[in-house]
CSV table of C-alpha atoms in Angstrom, one decimal:
chain,number,residue,atom,x,y,z
A,1,UNK,CA,-21.2,27.7,-17.8
A,2,UNK,CA,-18.0,29.0,-16.2
A,3,UNK,CA,-15.7,26.3,-14.8
A,4,UNK,CA,-13.1,26.8,-12.2
A,5,UNK,CA,-9.5,26.0,-13.0
A,6,UNK,CA,-9.8,22.7,-11.0
A,7,UNK,CA,-12.9,21.7,-12.8
A,8,UNK,CA,-11.4,22.4,-16.3
A,9,UNK,CA,-8.2,20.6,-15.4
A,10,UNK,CA,-10.3,17.6,-14.2
A,11,UNK,CA,-12.3,17.5,-17.4
A,12,UNK,CA,-9.1,17.6,-19.5
A,13,UNK,CA,-7.6,14.7,-17.4
A,14,UNK,CA,-10.8,12.7,-17.8
A,15,UNK,CA,-10.8,13.3,-21.6
A,16,UNK,CA,-7.2,12.1,-21.7
A,17,UNK,CA,-8.3,9.0,-19.8
A,18,UNK,CA,-11.0,8.4,-22.4
A,19,UNK,CA,-8.4,7.8,-25.0
A,20,UNK,CA,-5.7,6.3,-22.7
A,21,UNK,CA,-7.4,4.8,-19.6
A,22,UNK,CA,-5.6,5.4,-16.3
A,23,UNK,CA,-3.3,2.9,-14.7
A,24,UNK,CA,-2.3,2.6,-11.1
A,25,UNK,CA,1.2,4.0,-12.0
A,26,UNK,CA,-0.3,7.1,-13.7
A,27,UNK,CA,-2.4,7.8,-10.6
A,28,UNK,CA,0.5,7.1,-8.3
A,29,UNK,CA,2.7,9.5,-10.2
A,30,UNK,CA,0.1,12.2,-9.8
A,31,UNK,CA,0.4,11.9,-6.0
A,32,UNK,CA,4.2,11.9,-5.6
A,33,UNK,CA,4.3,15.4,-4.0
A,34,UNK,CA,1.5,14.5,-1.6
A,35,UNK,CA,3.3,11.2,-0.7
A,36,UNK,CA,6.6,13.1,-0.2
A,37,UNK,CA,4.8,15.4,2.3
A,38,UNK,CA,3.4,12.3,4.1
A,39,UNK,CA,6.9,10.8,4.2
A,40,UNK,CA,8.4,14.0,5.6
A,41,UNK,CA,5.7,14.2,8.4
A,42,UNK,CA,6.1,10.5,9.1
A,43,UNK,CA,9.9,11.1,9.4
A,44,UNK,CA,9.2,13.9,11.9
A,45,UNK,CA,7.0,11.4,13.7
A,46,UNK,CA,9.9,9.1,13.9
A,47,UNK,CA,12.0,11.8,15.4
A,48,UNK,CA,9.3,12.3,18.0
A,49,UNK,CA,9.4,8.5,18.7
A,50,UNK,CA,13.1,8.7,19.3
A,51,UNK,CA,12.8,11.7,21.6
A,52,UNK,CA,10.5,12.0,24.6
A,53,UNK,CA,7.0,11.1,23.2
A,54,UNK,CA,7.0,7.7,21.5
A,55,UNK,CA,3.2,7.3,21.6
A,56,UNK,CA,2.6,10.7,19.9
A,57,UNK,CA,5.3,9.8,17.3
A,58,UNK,CA,3.7,6.5,16.5
A,59,UNK,CA,0.3,8.2,16.2
A,60,UNK,CA,1.7,10.6,13.6
A,61,UNK,CA,3.4,7.7,11.7
A,62,UNK,CA,0.1,5.7,11.8
A,63,UNK,CA,-1.9,8.6,10.5
A,64,UNK,CA,0.5,9.2,7.6
A,65,UNK,CA,0.5,5.5,6.8
A,66,UNK,CA,-3.3,5.5,6.9
A,67,UNK,CA,-3.5,8.5,4.5
A,68,UNK,CA,-1.1,6.6,2.1
A,69,UNK,CA,-3.2,3.5,2.2
A,70,UNK,CA,-6.4,5.5,1.7
A,71,UNK,CA,-4.9,6.9,-1.5
A,72,UNK,CA,-4.1,3.4,-2.7
A,73,UNK,CA,-7.6,2.3,-1.9
A,74,UNK,CA,-9.2,5.2,-3.8
A,75,UNK,CA,-7.0,4.4,-6.9
A,76,UNK,CA,-8.1,0.8,-6.8
A,77,UNK,CA,-11.7,1.8,-6.7
A,78,UNK,CA,-11.3,4.4,-9.5
A,79,UNK,CA,-9.6,1.8,-11.7
A,80,UNK,CA,-12.6,-0.5,-11.2
A,81,UNK,CA,-15.3,2.1,-11.8
A,82,UNK,CA,-13.6,4.0,-14.6
A,83,UNK,CA,-15.0,1.8,-17.4
A,84,UNK,CA,-18.5,2.6,-16.3
A,85,UNK,CA,-17.8,6.4,-16.2
A,86,UNK,CA,-16.1,6.1,-19.6
A,87,UNK,CA,-19.1,4.4,-21.1
A,88,UNK,CA,-21.8,6.8,-19.8
A,89,UNK,CA,-20.0,10.1,-20.2
A,90,UNK,CA,-20.9,12.2,-23.2
A,91,UNK,CA,-17.4,12.9,-24.5
A,92,UNK,CA,-18.5,15.2,-27.2
A,93,UNK,CA,-20.1,17.4,-24.6
A,94,UNK,CA,-16.9,17.3,-22.5
A,95,UNK,CA,-14.9,18.4,-25.6
A,96,UNK,CA,-17.4,21.2,-26.3
A,97,UNK,CA,-17.3,22.5,-22.7
A,98,UNK,CA,-13.5,22.5,-22.8
A,99,UNK,CA,-13.4,24.3,-26.1
A,100,UNK,CA,-16.1,26.8,-24.9
A,101,UNK,CA,-14.1,27.5,-21.8
A,102,UNK,CA,-10.9,28.0,-23.9
A,103,UNK,CA,-12.8,30.5,-26.0
A,104,UNK,CA,-14.1,32.3,-22.9
A,105,UNK,CA,-10.6,32.5,-21.5
A,106,UNK,CA,-9.2,34.0,-24.8
A,107,UNK,CA,-12.0,36.6,-24.9
A,108,UNK,CA,-11.3,37.7,-21.3
A,109,UNK,CA,-7.5,38.0,-21.9
């Protein structure tokens, strides 16, 4: 099985969560760049509000606020369902796949 970089990185994160379960703040810290981008776009929306098109500006600000709240909601759900995922995941298999992938990467390099 060949994993993409995203898949491998996700497995490593989940394995880390197996030993140190995620907290809201850990999840929030992982989104700082995205939230900064949302804030910048919302700021641009504010400039539009102050210029000639207030409705368009408020629309942009609302969309950015909604995206932020969507992230918060997803984190809340993840924190509630993580114990079930942790319980049913075969962590030995996850470790084996990560090690197998690391061996494949070394052989290719």
